[in-house]
Tab-separated table of C-alpha atoms and ligand atoms in Angstrom:
chain	number	residue	atom	x	y	z
Y	8	UNK	CA	-24.106	30.459	20.206
Y	9	UNK	CA	-23.603	26.387	19.726
Y	10	UNK	CA	-21.698	26.486	16.671
Y	11	UNK	CA	-17.794	26.434	16.132
Y	12	UNK	CA	-15.715	28.881	18.208
Y	13	UNK	CA	-12.474	30.023	18.267
Y	14	UNK	CA	-11.715	29.694	21.644
Y	15	UNK	CA	-12.520	26.632	21.089
Y	16	UNK	CA	-9.317	25.229	19.458
Y	17	UNK	CA	-6.710	25.772	22.302
Y	18	UNK	CA	-8.448	23.646	24.718
Y	19	UNK	CA	-9.194	21.018	21.745
Y	20	UNK	CA	-5.308	20.947	20.939
Y	21	UNK	CA	-4.085	21.057	23.614
Y	22	UNK	CA	-6.351	17.772	24.864
Y	23	UNK	CA	-5.102	15.804	22.050
Y	24	UNK	CA	-1.402	16.518	21.859
Y	25	UNK	CA	-1.496	15.318	25.551
Y	26	UNK	CA	-3.328	12.209	24.641
Y	27	UNK	CA	-1.695	11.491	21.792
Y	28	UNK	CA	1.779	12.035	23.500
Y	29	UNK	CA	0.800	9.173	25.848
Y	30	UNK	CA	-1.289	7.103	23.100
Y	31	UNK	CA	2.253	7.090	20.598
Y	32	UNK	CA	4.452	6.500	24.577
Y	33	UNK	CA	2.141	3.199	25.076
Y	34	UNK	CA	1.966	2.443	21.489
Y	35	UNK	CA	5.540	-0.098	21.534
Y	36	UNK	CA	3.612	-2.353	24.146
Y	37	UNK	CA	-0.145	-1.963	24.260
Y	38	UNK	CA	-2.220	-4.100	23.237
Y	39	UNK	CA	-2.523	-4.785	19.274
Y	40	UNK	CA	-6.568	-5.163	20.188
Y	41	UNK	CA	-9.224	-4.045	23.003
Y	42	UNK	CA	-11.786	-7.423	23.285
Y	43	UNK	CA	-14.161	-4.639	23.919
Y	44	UNK	CA	-13.402	-3.184	20.679
Y	45	UNK	CA	-16.277	-3.544	18.463
Y	46	UNK	CA	-18.341	-2.786	21.539
Y	47	UNK	CA	-16.939	0.651	21.517
Y	48	UNK	CA	-16.673	1.301	17.803
Y	49	UNK	CA	-20.850	0.204	18.417
Y	50	UNK	CA	-20.688	3.067	21.100
Y	51	UNK	CA	-20.866	5.831	17.869
Y	52	UNK	CA	-24.085	5.095	17.403
Y	53	UNK	CA	-26.668	7.499	18.489
Y	54	UNK	CA	-29.458	10.394	17.509
Y	55	UNK	CA	-28.372	13.605	15.755
Y	56	UNK	CA	-27.586	15.496	18.195
Y	57	UNK	CA	-29.996	18.643	18.215
Y	58	UNK	CA	-27.807	20.785	20.320
Y	59	UNK	CA	-23.900	19.582	20.278
Y	60	UNK	CA	-21.447	19.294	22.884
Y	61	UNK	CA	-18.840	21.394	21.568
Y	62	UNK	CA	-15.647	21.320	20.337
Y	63	UNK	CA	-13.825	19.716	23.163
Y	64	UNK	CA	-16.258	17.486	24.655
Y	65	UNK	CA	-16.436	15.687	21.371
Y	66	UNK	CA	-13.130	15.156	21.345
Y	67	UNK	CA	-12.986	13.886	24.778
Y	68	UNK	CA	-15.740	11.667	23.580
Y	69	UNK	CA	-13.962	10.135	20.599
Y	70	UNK	CA	-10.618	9.604	22.261
Y	71	UNK	CA	-12.866	7.540	25.060
Y	72	UNK	CA	-14.458	5.723	22.650
Y	73	UNK	CA	-12.687	5.633	20.103
Y	74	UNK	CA	-8.582	4.604	21.236
Y	75	UNK	CA	-10.516	1.481	22.512
Y	76	UNK	CA	-12.144	0.867	19.377
Y	77	UNK	CA	-8.813	1.214	17.402
Y	78	UNK	CA	-6.371	-1.198	16.442
Y	79	UNK	CA	-2.744	-0.934	17.330
Y	80	UNK	CA	-1.622	-1.041	13.603
Y	81	UNK	CA	0.954	1.942	13.917
Y	82	UNK	CA	2.699	-0.083	16.233
Y	83	UNK	CA	5.841	-2.478	16.089
Y	84	UNK	CA	3.424	-5.877	16.198
Y	85	UNK	CA	1.237	-5.408	13.444
Y	86	UNK	CA	1.662	-7.977	10.826
Y	87	UNK	CA	-1.543	-8.409	9.269
Y	88	UNK	CA	-2.023	-7.065	5.355
Y	89	UNK	CA	0.796	-4.587	4.191
Y	90	UNK	CA	-0.007	-1.222	7.167
Y	91	UNK	CA	2.684	1.152	7.696
Y	92	UNK	CA	3.144	3.332	10.651
Y	93	UNK	CA	3.550	6.835	10.565
Y	94	UNK	CA	7.351	8.941	10.814
Y	95	UNK	CA	7.473	11.653	13.216
Y	96	UNK	CA	8.002	13.869	10.502
Y	97	UNK	CA	5.241	12.631	8.603
Y	98	UNK	CA	2.875	13.364	11.518
Y	99	UNK	CA	3.698	16.300	12.169
Y	100	UNK	CA	3.276	17.397	8.787
Y	101	UNK	CA	0.038	15.213	8.589
Y	102	UNK	CA	-1.595	18.166	11.839
Y	103	UNK	CA	-0.039	21.132	10.104
Y	104	UNK	CA	-1.414	19.516	6.485
Y	105	UNK	CA	-4.929	19.552	8.390
Y	106	UNK	CA	-4.289	22.803	9.794
Y	107	UNK	CA	-2.968	24.872	7.078
Y	108	UNK	CA	-5.826	23.124	5.178
Y	109	UNK	CA	-5.006	23.254	1.938
Y	110	UNK	CA	-6.869	22.708	-1.484
Y	111	UNK	CA	-3.163	21.039	-3.266
Y	112	UNK	CA	-5.545	20.264	-6.637
Y	113	UNK	CA	-5.471	24.217	-7.328
Y	114	UNK	CA	-2.403	25.708	-7.418
Y	115	UNK	CA	-3.240	29.188	-6.887
Y	116	UNK	CA	-5.271	28.220	-3.802
Y	117	UNK	CA	-2.285	26.628	-2.987
Y	118	UNK	CA	1.371	26.903	-4.298
Y	119	UNK	CA	2.299	25.133	-0.777
Y	120	UNK	CA	0.076	21.951	-1.426
Y	121	UNK	CA	1.632	22.229	-5.045
Y	122	UNK	CA	4.799	22.682	-4.347
Y	123	UNK	CA	5.510	20.464	-1.419
Y	124	UNK	CA	3.794	17.676	-3.812
Y	125	UNK	CA	5.736	17.916	-6.802
Y	126	UNK	CA	9.193	18.136	-4.941
Y	127	UNK	CA	7.981	15.326	-3.171
Y	128	UNK	CA	7.230	13.346	-5.939
Y	129	UNK	CA	10.449	14.382	-8.204
Y	130	UNK	CA	11.980	12.822	-4.917
Y	131	UNK	CA	9.873	9.661	-5.009
Y	132	UNK	CA	10.765	9.222	-8.575
Y	133	UNK	CA	14.479	9.653	-8.243
Y	134	UNK	CA	14.462	7.254	-4.833
Y	135	UNK	CA	12.586	4.528	-7.280
Y	136	UNK	CA	15.348	4.884	-9.824
Y	137	UNK	CA	12.611	6.147	-12.448
Y	138	UNK	CA	13.525	8.462	-15.491
Y	139	UNK	CA	13.111	11.846	-15.210
Y	140	UNK	CA	10.676	13.392	-17.609
Y	141	UNK	CA	7.843	11.254	-16.108
Y	142	UNK	CA	4.676	12.296	-14.953
Y	143	UNK	CA	3.152	11.779	-11.545
Y	144	UNK	CA	0.825	12.364	-8.816
Y	145	UNK	CA	-0.353	11.796	-5.775
Y	146	UNK	CA	-3.636	10.105	-5.613
Y	147	UNK	CA	-5.395	7.991	-2.569
Y	148	UNK	CA	-3.533	5.006	-2.323
Y	149	UNK	CA	-2.216	1.899	-4.002
Y	150	UNK	CA	-5.764	0.855	-5.664
Y	151	UNK	CA	-6.223	4.862	-7.342
Y	152	UNK	CA	-2.339	4.595	-8.076
Y	153	UNK	CA	-3.171	1.168	-10.490
Y	154	UNK	CA	-6.151	3.049	-11.625
Y	155	UNK	CA	-4.144	6.335	-12.812
Y	156	UNK	CA	-1.428	3.855	-14.318
Y	157	UNK	CA	-4.477	2.183	-16.157
Y	158	UNK	CA	-6.421	4.774	-16.988
Y	159	UNK	CA	-3.062	6.285	-18.802
Y	160	UNK	CA	-2.662	2.933	-20.551
Y	161	UNK	CA	-6.587	2.648	-21.882
Y	162	UNK	CA	-6.045	6.217	-23.120
Y	163	UNK	CA	-2.945	4.782	-25.081
Y	164	UNK	CA	-4.806	1.873	-26.892
Y	165	UNK	CA	-7.188	4.237	-27.816
Y	166	UNK	CA	-5.096	6.403	-29.224
Y	167	UNK	CA	-4.008	3.469	-31.343
Y	168	UNK	CA	-6.703	3.092	-32.836
Y	169	UNK	CA	-7.306	6.686	-33.174
Y	170	UNK	CA	-9.915	7.215	-30.453
Y	171	UNK	CA	-9.966	9.652	-28.124
Y	172	UNK	CA	-11.556	7.704	-24.812
Y	173	UNK	CA	-11.948	10.491	-22.568
Y	174	UNK	CA	-13.991	12.014	-25.477
Y	175	UNK	CA	-15.635	8.967	-26.813
Y	176	UNK	CA	-15.685	6.401	-24.766
Y	177	UNK	CA	-15.491	2.910	-25.397
Y	178	UNK	CA	-17.939	2.462	-27.510
Y	179	UNK	CA	-16.095	2.172	-30.642
Y	180	UNK	CA	-13.406	0.435	-29.379
Y	181	UNK	CA	-12.517	-3.435	-29.594
Y	182	UNK	CA	-12.435	-4.544	-25.827
Y	183	UNK	CA	-8.617	-3.873	-24.865
Y	184	UNK	CA	-6.936	-7.119	-23.532
Y	185	UNK	CA	-4.975	-6.816	-20.224
Y	186	UNK	CA	-3.194	-9.482	-19.155
Y	187	UNK	CA	-1.257	-10.468	-15.972
Y	188	UNK	CA	0.217	-13.004	-13.763
Y	189	UNK	CA	-1.290	-15.252	-10.718
Y	190	UNK	CA	0.195	-12.419	-8.462
Y	191	UNK	CA	-2.554	-9.707	-9.569
Y	192	UNK	CA	-3.929	-7.914	-7.025
Y	193	UNK	CA	-7.545	-7.692	-6.114
Y	194	UNK	CA	-7.534	-4.108	-6.479
Y	195	UNK	CA	-5.967	-3.967	-9.967
Y	196	UNK	CA	-8.658	-6.057	-10.995
Y	197	UNK	CA	-11.112	-3.601	-9.608
Y	198	UNK	CA	-9.028	-0.769	-11.272
Y	199	UNK	CA	-9.843	-2.439	-14.274
Y	200	UNK	CA	-13.474	-2.825	-13.239
Y	201	UNK	CA	-13.880	0.802	-12.623
Y	202	UNK	CA	-11.949	1.841	-15.817
Y	203	UNK	CA	-14.665	-0.569	-17.643
Y	204	UNK	CA	-12.470	-2.897	-18.895
Y	205	UNK	CA	-13.898	-5.927	-17.584
Y	206	UNK	CA	-12.891	-7.482	-14.068
Y	207	UNK	CA	-13.750	-10.750	-15.714
Y	208	UNK	CA	-11.874	-10.415	-18.909
Y	209	UNK	CA	-8.565	-10.277	-17.463
Y	210	UNK	CA	-5.870	-13.171	-17.957
Y	211	UNK	CA	-3.536	-14.484	-16.038
Y	212	UNK	CA	-0.658	-16.711	-17.161
Y	213	UNK	CA	0.507	-18.832	-14.288
Y	214	UNK	CA	2.321	-22.247	-13.791
Y	215	UNK	CA	2.137	-22.909	-10.486
Y	216	UNK	CA	-0.725	-22.767	-7.446
Y	217	UNK	CA	1.488	-19.688	-5.824
Y	218	UNK	CA	0.456	-17.731	-9.639
Y	219	UNK	CA	3.812	-17.332	-10.895
Y	220	UNK	CA	3.803	-16.084	-14.242
Y	221	UNK	CA	4.407	-18.114	-17.244
Y	222	UNK	CA	6.608	-16.083	-19.299
Y	223	UNK	CA	6.136	-18.330	-22.744
Y	224	UNK	CA	1.841	-18.777	-22.349
Y	225	UNK	CA	1.864	-14.394	-21.813
Y	226	UNK	CA	4.198	-14.474	-25.179
Y	227	UNK	CA	2.052	-16.235	-26.810
Y	228	UNK	CA	-0.815	-14.843	-25.962
Y	229	UNK	CA	0.626	-11.336	-26.552
Y	230	UNK	CA	1.561	-12.698	-29.897
Y	231	UNK	CA	-2.360	-13.879	-30.541
Y	232	UNK	CA	-3.352	-10.396	-30.198
Y	233	UNK	CA	-4.171	-7.738	-33.136
Y	234	UNK	CA	-3.959	-4.534	-31.499
Y	235	UNK	CA	-3.020	-2.749	-28.353
Y	236	UNK	CA	-3.009	-4.265	-25.000
Y	237	UNK	CA	-2.259	-3.946	-21.283
Y	238	UNK	CA	0.567	-6.497	-19.540
Y	239	UNK	CA	0.045	-5.796	-15.591
Y	240	UNK	CA	3.354	-6.812	-13.642
Y	241	UNK	CA	3.225	-7.053	-9.980
Y	242	UNK	CA	6.061	-5.666	-8.210
Y	243	UNK	CA	5.431	-7.373	-4.962
Y	244	UNK	CA	2.591	-9.980	-4.483
Y	245	UNK	CA	0.872	-9.965	-0.913
Y	246	UNK	CA	1.317	-13.917	0.174
Y	247	UNK	CA	4.985	-14.116	-0.093
Y	248	UNK	CA	6.754	-10.653	-1.437
Y	249	UNK	CA	7.417	-12.419	-4.386
Y	250	UNK	CA	8.481	-10.266	-8.009
Y	251	UNK	CA	7.058	-10.981	-11.274
Y	252	UNK	CA	9.913	-10.669	-13.815
Y	253	UNK	CA	9.704	-7.313	-14.557
Y	254	UNK	CA	12.580	-7.353	-17.003
Y	255	UNK	CA	11.523	-10.234	-18.892
Y	256	UNK	CA	7.464	-8.399	-19.342
Y	257	UNK	CA	9.190	-5.399	-20.671
Y	258	UNK	CA	10.990	-7.262	-23.043
Y	259	UNK	CA	7.383	-8.761	-24.037
Y	260	UNK	CA	5.455	-5.162	-24.093
Y	261	UNK	CA	8.249	-3.870	-25.896
Y	262	UNK	CA	7.932	-7.047	-28.693
Y	263	UNK	CA	4.634	-7.156	-28.775
Y	264	UNK	CA	3.366	-3.124	-28.365
Y	265	UNK	CA	1.766	-3.356	-25.344
Y	266	UNK	CA	1.706	-0.837	-22.438
Y	267	UNK	CA	3.231	-2.204	-19.131
Y	268	UNK	CA	1.873	-1.255	-15.913
Y	269	UNK	CA	3.882	-2.067	-12.811
Y	270	UNK	CA	1.817	-2.630	-9.378
Y	271	UNK	CA	4.736	-1.789	-7.109
Y	272	UNK	CA	2.420	-0.960	-3.412
Y	273	UNK	CA	5.013	-1.567	-1.447
Y	274	UNK	CA	7.487	-4.156	-3.539
Y	275	UNK	CA	8.375	-0.679	-5.174
Y	276	UNK	CA	10.724	-0.127	-2.334
Y	277	UNK	CA	13.277	-2.556	-3.017
Y	278	UNK	CA	14.624	-0.419	-5.519
Y	279	UNK	CA	15.613	1.345	-2.248
Y	280	UNK	CA	18.490	-1.335	-1.274
Y	281	UNK	CA	21.137	-3.004	-3.656
Y	282	UNK	CA	20.533	-6.034	-1.321
Y	283	UNK	CA	16.961	-6.438	-3.452
Y	284	UNK	CA	17.233	-3.388	-6.124
Y	285	UNK	CA	17.249	-6.810	-8.593
Y	286	UNK	CA	14.181	-7.405	-8.257
Y	287	UNK	CA	12.511	-4.749	-9.850
Y	288	UNK	CA	15.105	-4.377	-12.605
Y	289	UNK	CA	13.210	-2.897	-15.597
Y	290	UNK	CA	10.766	-1.380	-13.784
Y	291	UNK	CA	12.540	2.254	-15.740
Y	292	UNK	CA	11.029	0.528	-18.548
Y	293	UNK	CA	7.644	0.186	-17.991
Y	294	UNK	CA	5.011	2.892	-19.200
Y	295	UNK	CA	3.277	3.348	-16.003
Y	296	UNK	CA	4.112	2.697	-12.362
Y	297	UNK	CA	1.879	3.020	-9.204
Y	298	UNK	CA	2.834	2.793	-5.473
Y	299	UNK	CA	1.762	3.326	-1.968
Y	300	UNK	CA	2.551	6.118	0.718
Y	301	UNK	CA	1.180	4.791	3.599
Y	302	UNK	CA	2.782	1.496	3.532
Y	303	UNK	CA	6.227	1.339	3.820
Y	304	UNK	CA	7.044	5.030	3.008
Y	305	UNK	CA	5.458	5.327	6.742
Y	306	UNK	CA	3.237	8.432	5.742
Y	307	UNK	CA	-0.661	8.451	6.917
Y	308	UNK	CA	-3.260	7.348	5.100
Y	309	UNK	CA	-4.669	7.861	2.600
Y	310	UNK	CA	-1.411	8.529	0.122
Y	311	UNK	CA	-0.921	6.876	-3.381
Y	312	UNK	CA	1.299	7.938	-5.916
Y	313	UNK	CA	1.522	6.779	-9.636
Y	314	UNK	CA	4.288	7.474	-12.516
Y	315	UNK	CA	3.459	7.838	-15.654
Y	316	UNK	CA	6.274	7.631	-18.839
Y	317	UNK	CA	4.236	10.041	-21.090
Y	318	UNK	CA	2.863	13.053	-19.296
Y	319	UNK	CA	0.396	13.683	-21.943
Y	320	UNK	CA	-1.063	10.613	-21.320
Y	321	UNK	CA	-1.370	11.458	-17.790
Y	322	UNK	CA	-2.729	15.193	-18.573
Y	323	UNK	CA	-5.446	13.662	-21.205
Y	324	UNK	CA	-6.543	10.808	-19.064
Y	325	UNK	CA	-7.439	13.599	-16.413
Y	326	UNK	CA	-7.873	16.552	-17.169
Y	327	UNK	CA	-10.442	19.270	-16.493
Y	328	UNK	CA	-11.528	22.801	-18.059
Y	329	UNK	CA	-14.194	25.283	-17.029
Y	330	UNK	CA	-14.349	29.156	-17.124
Y	331	UNK	CA	-13.651	29.521	-13.353
Y	332	UNK	CA	-10.927	27.481	-12.969
Y	333	UNK	CA	-8.219	30.380	-14.075
Y	334	UNK	CA	-5.101	29.740	-12.605
Y	335	UNK	CA	-2.077	29.620	-15.304
Y	336	UNK	CA	-1.358	27.265	-17.862
Y	337	UNK	CA	2.298	27.242	-16.879
Y	338	UNK	CA	1.698	26.019	-12.877
Y	339	UNK	CA	0.919	22.678	-12.338
Y	340	UNK	CA	-2.572	21.547	-11.290
Y	341	UNK	CA	-2.666	18.594	-9.636
Y	342	UNK	CA	-6.370	18.412	-10.157
Y	343	UNK	CA	-5.662	17.733	-14.240
Y	344	UNK	CA	-3.459	14.476	-13.537
Y	345	UNK	CA	-5.515	13.032	-10.326
Y	346	UNK	CA	-8.932	11.145	-10.656
Y	347	UNK	CA	-10.202	13.888	-7.664
Y	348	UNK	CA	-10.240	17.146	-8.455
Y	349	UNK	CA	-9.713	19.021	-4.625
Y	350	UNK	CA	-7.725	16.992	-2.348
Y	351	UNK	CA	-5.358	17.705	0.370
Y	352	UNK	CA	-1.966	18.378	0.376
Y	353	UNK	CA	-0.761	15.028	0.858
Y	354	UNK	CA	3.143	16.272	-0.589
Y	355	UNK	CA	3.477	17.883	2.739
Y	356	UNK	CA	4.011	14.357	4.568
Y	357	UNK	CA	5.790	12.905	1.935
Y	358	UNK	CA	7.980	15.926	1.458
Y	359	UNK	CA	8.580	16.374	4.818
Y	360	UNK	CA	9.500	12.397	5.514
Y	361	UNK	CA	12.057	12.540	2.657
Y	362	UNK	CA	13.293	16.074	3.951
Y	363	UNK	CA	13.608	14.623	7.851
Y	364	UNK	CA	15.513	10.990	6.411
Y	365	UNK	CA	16.577	11.428	3.289
Y	366	UNK	CA	17.781	8.201	0.841
Y	367	UNK	CA	20.452	6.833	4.044
Y	368	UNK	CA	17.528	6.778	6.527
Y	369	UNK	CA	15.090	4.956	4.099
Y	370	UNK	CA	17.885	2.684	2.733
Y	371	UNK	CA	18.364	1.921	6.591
Y	372	UNK	CA	14.521	1.128	7.166
Y	373	UNK	CA	13.922	-1.022	4.382
Y	374	UNK	CA	17.238	-2.953	5.171
Y	375	UNK	CA	16.269	-3.539	8.538
Y	376	UNK	CA	12.695	-4.815	7.215
Y	377	UNK	CA	15.064	-7.116	5.094
Y	378	UNK	CA	16.721	-8.536	8.084
Y	379	UNK	CA	13.921	-9.023	10.170
Y	380	UNK	CA	12.028	-10.642	7.509
Y	381	UNK	CA	15.333	-12.710	6.742
Y	382	UNK	CA	15.555	-14.005	11.007
Y	383	UNK	CA	11.806	-14.474	11.023
Y	384	UNK	CA	12.597	-17.311	7.968
Y	385	UNK	CA	15.616	-18.154	10.081
Y	386	UNK	CA	13.329	-19.260	13.077
Y	387	UNK	CA	10.847	-20.652	10.970
Y	388	UNK	CA	13.467	-22.867	9.580
Y	389	UNK	CA	14.470	-24.069	13.176
Y	390	UNK	CA	11.636	-24.335	14.871
Y	391	UNK	CA	10.354	-27.768	14.731
Y	392	UNK	CA	6.422	-27.415	14.693
Y	393	UNK	CA	6.828	-24.363	12.034
Y	394	UNK	CA	7.369	-24.913	8.086
Y	395	UNK	CA	7.930	-22.494	5.566
Y	396	UNK	CA	6.113	-22.401	2.629
Y	397	UNK	CA	8.698	-19.953	0.309
Y	398	UNK	CA	11.375	-18.093	-0.484
Y	399	UNK	CA	11.818	-14.472	1.366
Y	400	UNK	CA	12.890	-12.602	-1.359
Y	401	UNK	CA	11.470	-9.034	0.543
Y	402	UNK	CA	9.471	-8.700	3.435
Y	403	UNK	CA	6.874	-11.152	3.728
Y	404	UNK	CA	7.046	-14.900	5.253
Y	405	UNK	CA	4.815	-17.123	4.238
Y	406	UNK	CA	4.679	-20.106	6.915
Y	407	UNK	CA	2.379	-22.364	8.715
Y	408	UNK	CA	2.535	-24.220	11.793
Y	409	UNK	CA	2.962	-27.816	11.798
Y	410	UNK	CA	1.778	-30.019	15.010
Y	411	UNK	CA	3.825	-33.291	15.400
Y	412	UNK	CA	1.898	-36.298	14.199
Y	413	UNK	CA	-0.761	-34.410	12.229
Y	414	UNK	CA	-1.109	-35.374	8.169
Y	415	UNK	CA	-4.331	-34.819	7.328
Y	416	UNK	CA	-3.959	-31.205	5.083
Y	417	UNK	CA	-7.315	-30.215	6.346
Y	418	UNK	CA	-6.417	-30.601	9.837
Y	419	UNK	CA	-3.630	-28.875	9.050
Y	420	UNK	CA	-5.577	-26.184	7.713
Y	421	UNK	CA	-7.841	-26.124	11.026
Y	422	UNK	CA	-5.482	-25.460	13.268
Y	423	UNK	CA	-3.543	-22.597	11.449
Y	424	UNK	CA	-7.489	-21.351	10.960
Y	425	UNK	CA	-8.204	-21.589	14.688
Y	426	UNK	CA	-4.343	-19.896	15.633
Y	427	UNK	CA	-5.003	-17.018	12.923
Y	428	UNK	CA	-8.794	-16.593	14.275
Y	429	UNK	CA	-7.377	-16.701	18.281
Y	430	UNK	CA	-4.006	-14.505	17.507
Y	431	UNK	CA	-6.177	-11.605	16.757
Y	432	UNK	CA	-8.100	-11.967	20.037
Y	433	UNK	CA	-4.830	-12.236	21.953
Y	434	UNK	CA	-3.367	-8.879	21.068
Y	435	UNK	CA	0.566	-9.800	21.674
Y	436	UNK	CA	0.859	-9.359	17.762
Y	437	UNK	CA	-1.583	-8.997	14.963
Y	438	UNK	CA	-1.384	-11.278	11.562
Y	439	UNK	CA	-3.514	-12.822	9.207
Y	440	UNK	CA	-3.635	-15.791	7.099
Y	441	UNK	CA	-3.785	-16.321	3.352
Y	442	UNK	CA	-4.231	-19.597	1.335
Y	443	UNK	CA	-1.062	-20.394	0.080
Y	444	UNK	CA	-0.232	-23.149	-2.794
Y	445	UNK	CA	-3.537	-24.700	-0.988
Y	446	UNK	CA	-2.497	-24.567	2.360
Y	447	UNK	CA	-3.342	-21.985	5.136
Y	448	UNK	CA	-0.144	-20.181	6.135
Y	449	UNK	CA	-0.109	-17.137	7.888
Y	450	UNK	CA	2.312	-13.908	5.681
Y	451	UNK	CA	3.539	-11.288	8.559
Y	452	UNK	CA	4.474	-8.021	6.134
Y	453	UNK	CA	7.059	-6.094	8.290
Y	454	UNK	CA	6.887	-2.214	7.197
Y	455	UNK	CA	6.339	-0.222	10.087
Y	456	UNK	CA	9.945	2.079	11.084
Y	457	UNK	CA	9.061	0.725	15.040
Y	458	UNK	CA	9.415	-3.005	14.176
Y	459	UNK	CA	12.075	-4.630	16.330
Y	460	UNK	CA	13.759	-8.026	16.600
Y	461	UNK	CA	12.068	-8.425	19.905
Y	462	UNK	CA	8.630	-7.875	17.648
Y	463	UNK	CA	9.181	-10.478	15.591
Y	464	UNK	CA	10.735	-13.218	17.956
Y	465	UNK	CA	7.152	-12.311	20.002
Y	466	UNK	CA	5.484	-13.138	16.488
Y	467	UNK	CA	6.564	-16.645	16.362
Y	468	UNK	CA	6.729	-17.127	19.569
Y	469	UNK	CA	2.722	-16.295	20.264
Y	470	UNK	CA	2.056	-18.653	17.010
Y	471	UNK	CA	3.732	-21.844	18.397
Y	472	UNK	CA	2.126	-21.132	21.796
Y	473	UNK	CA	-0.991	-20.820	20.513
Y	474	UNK	CA	-0.129	-23.564	17.997
Y	475	UNK	CA	0.584	-26.242	20.841
Y	476	UNK	CA	-2.157	-25.164	23.064
Y	477	UNK	CA	-4.816	-25.455	19.991
Y	478	UNK	CA	-3.853	-28.616	18.173
X	505	PLP	C1	-2.133	-2.718	-0.743
X	505	PLP	C2	-2.006	-3.230	-2.056
X	505	PLP	C3	-2.168	-2.602	-3.107
X	505	PLP	C4	-3.544	-1.162	-3.297
X	505	PLP	O1	-3.224	-0.469	-2.036
X	505	PLP	P1	-4.101	0.393	-0.954
X	505	PLP	O2	-3.610	1.658	-0.719
X	505	PLP	O3	-5.205	-0.264	-0.316
X	505	PLP	O4	-5.106	1.360	-2.431
X	505	PLP	C5	-2.293	-2.518	-4.693
X	505	PLP	N1	-1.443	-3.755	-4.645
X	505	PLP	C6	-0.725	-4.551	-3.612
X	505	PLP	C7	0.578	-5.375	-4.209
X	505	PLP	C8	-0.536	-3.908	-2.517
X	505	PLP	O5	-0.001	-5.026	-1.968
């Protein structure tokens, strides 16, 4: 007998619990990346085993090889991209999710997944201050949350012209205009591409090199469009954590009869604190909103959420029917509201983490991150060899190293590029670079519940240290 056996479970779980505990005990301090991580990652290669090694052996190998191949992105000193950690409650719930292995796309297959999901989504809607009555759904992440919101918008645009896009396709429709600011995220462009609206047709209106919205130009462009259009507002762009003026865009959408989608992958969490709530004012007037769970909510990958004002548009965009799908119409079937059909019970981790920490716990976490971002900004401003490039409205600080006596812009960019390269190998902190207003810059994002003052201080210190060594 070489297939899976019941007797393996105890040994596999004991091993995983023991090793995971040791890993998480070390996660605050362990290096961000093993210098040989790539080699360990390549070590997974090999021929398909004719005879397997058994569960325990396979998991032991996975631990031996996999942990050194991993990056400590669930730890407090990972500031690259926008990558959250996992709260203890979310971790416990996620493990349970896999053990129970519910297909939460179908109520009669998994009332647990459906129910926890519905409650979790409603709690989130309330947390974000979105109106009751909106429909919501889980997806794999922010990209698909944008896809879902924009799909509802596409359906709406079609219906304005008497076309059911899901039934009839796009062939009989004029192109659907999609407009945004220069802050539009690459994955919103991807969603537009996947929807057949043409990534290359997106028009952006910006008045500066950072990409800030030119409201008047957007207004004028919408005025020239005959028929429905989609406007994408960006709640939190990834270079400096800045926001489009959502209220003004809601005014324009209303005046010109356009669909307003808000990409709030991480920025929607500004709604959780009275200190940052103003940044998302107007989001409640949007037609659809997308956000991420695996960023600032600190639940595991892969969790995103989409909210749509008109439930019928969401159902219309993703409904399915088949003779064997027998669940009573009265119970909600997640698969009728998402691109995916069968799906993991993502709602368990969301429910558990909100149950565990509540509105207050999440407000405190967001505010702690706002404080940490201001702390970084203050330390950057105090350092003679650092230069801040943007205001810090939320949780991202955009700055660069500024070597003494070097004036050539290309030389300054080059030093920052080299620090950016070096820092990933250094292993004490992890942070990425971007180009902001034409300048190579760092853009640490603070979204992990574990991150402390000492962690952000180390980030600034390491950049200065590497900068002085490399310039
Ligand atoms: C991360 C991000 C996305 C994409 O989310 P995924 O979860 O990676 O699919 C979209 N928009 C913004 C603003 C983001 O920061």
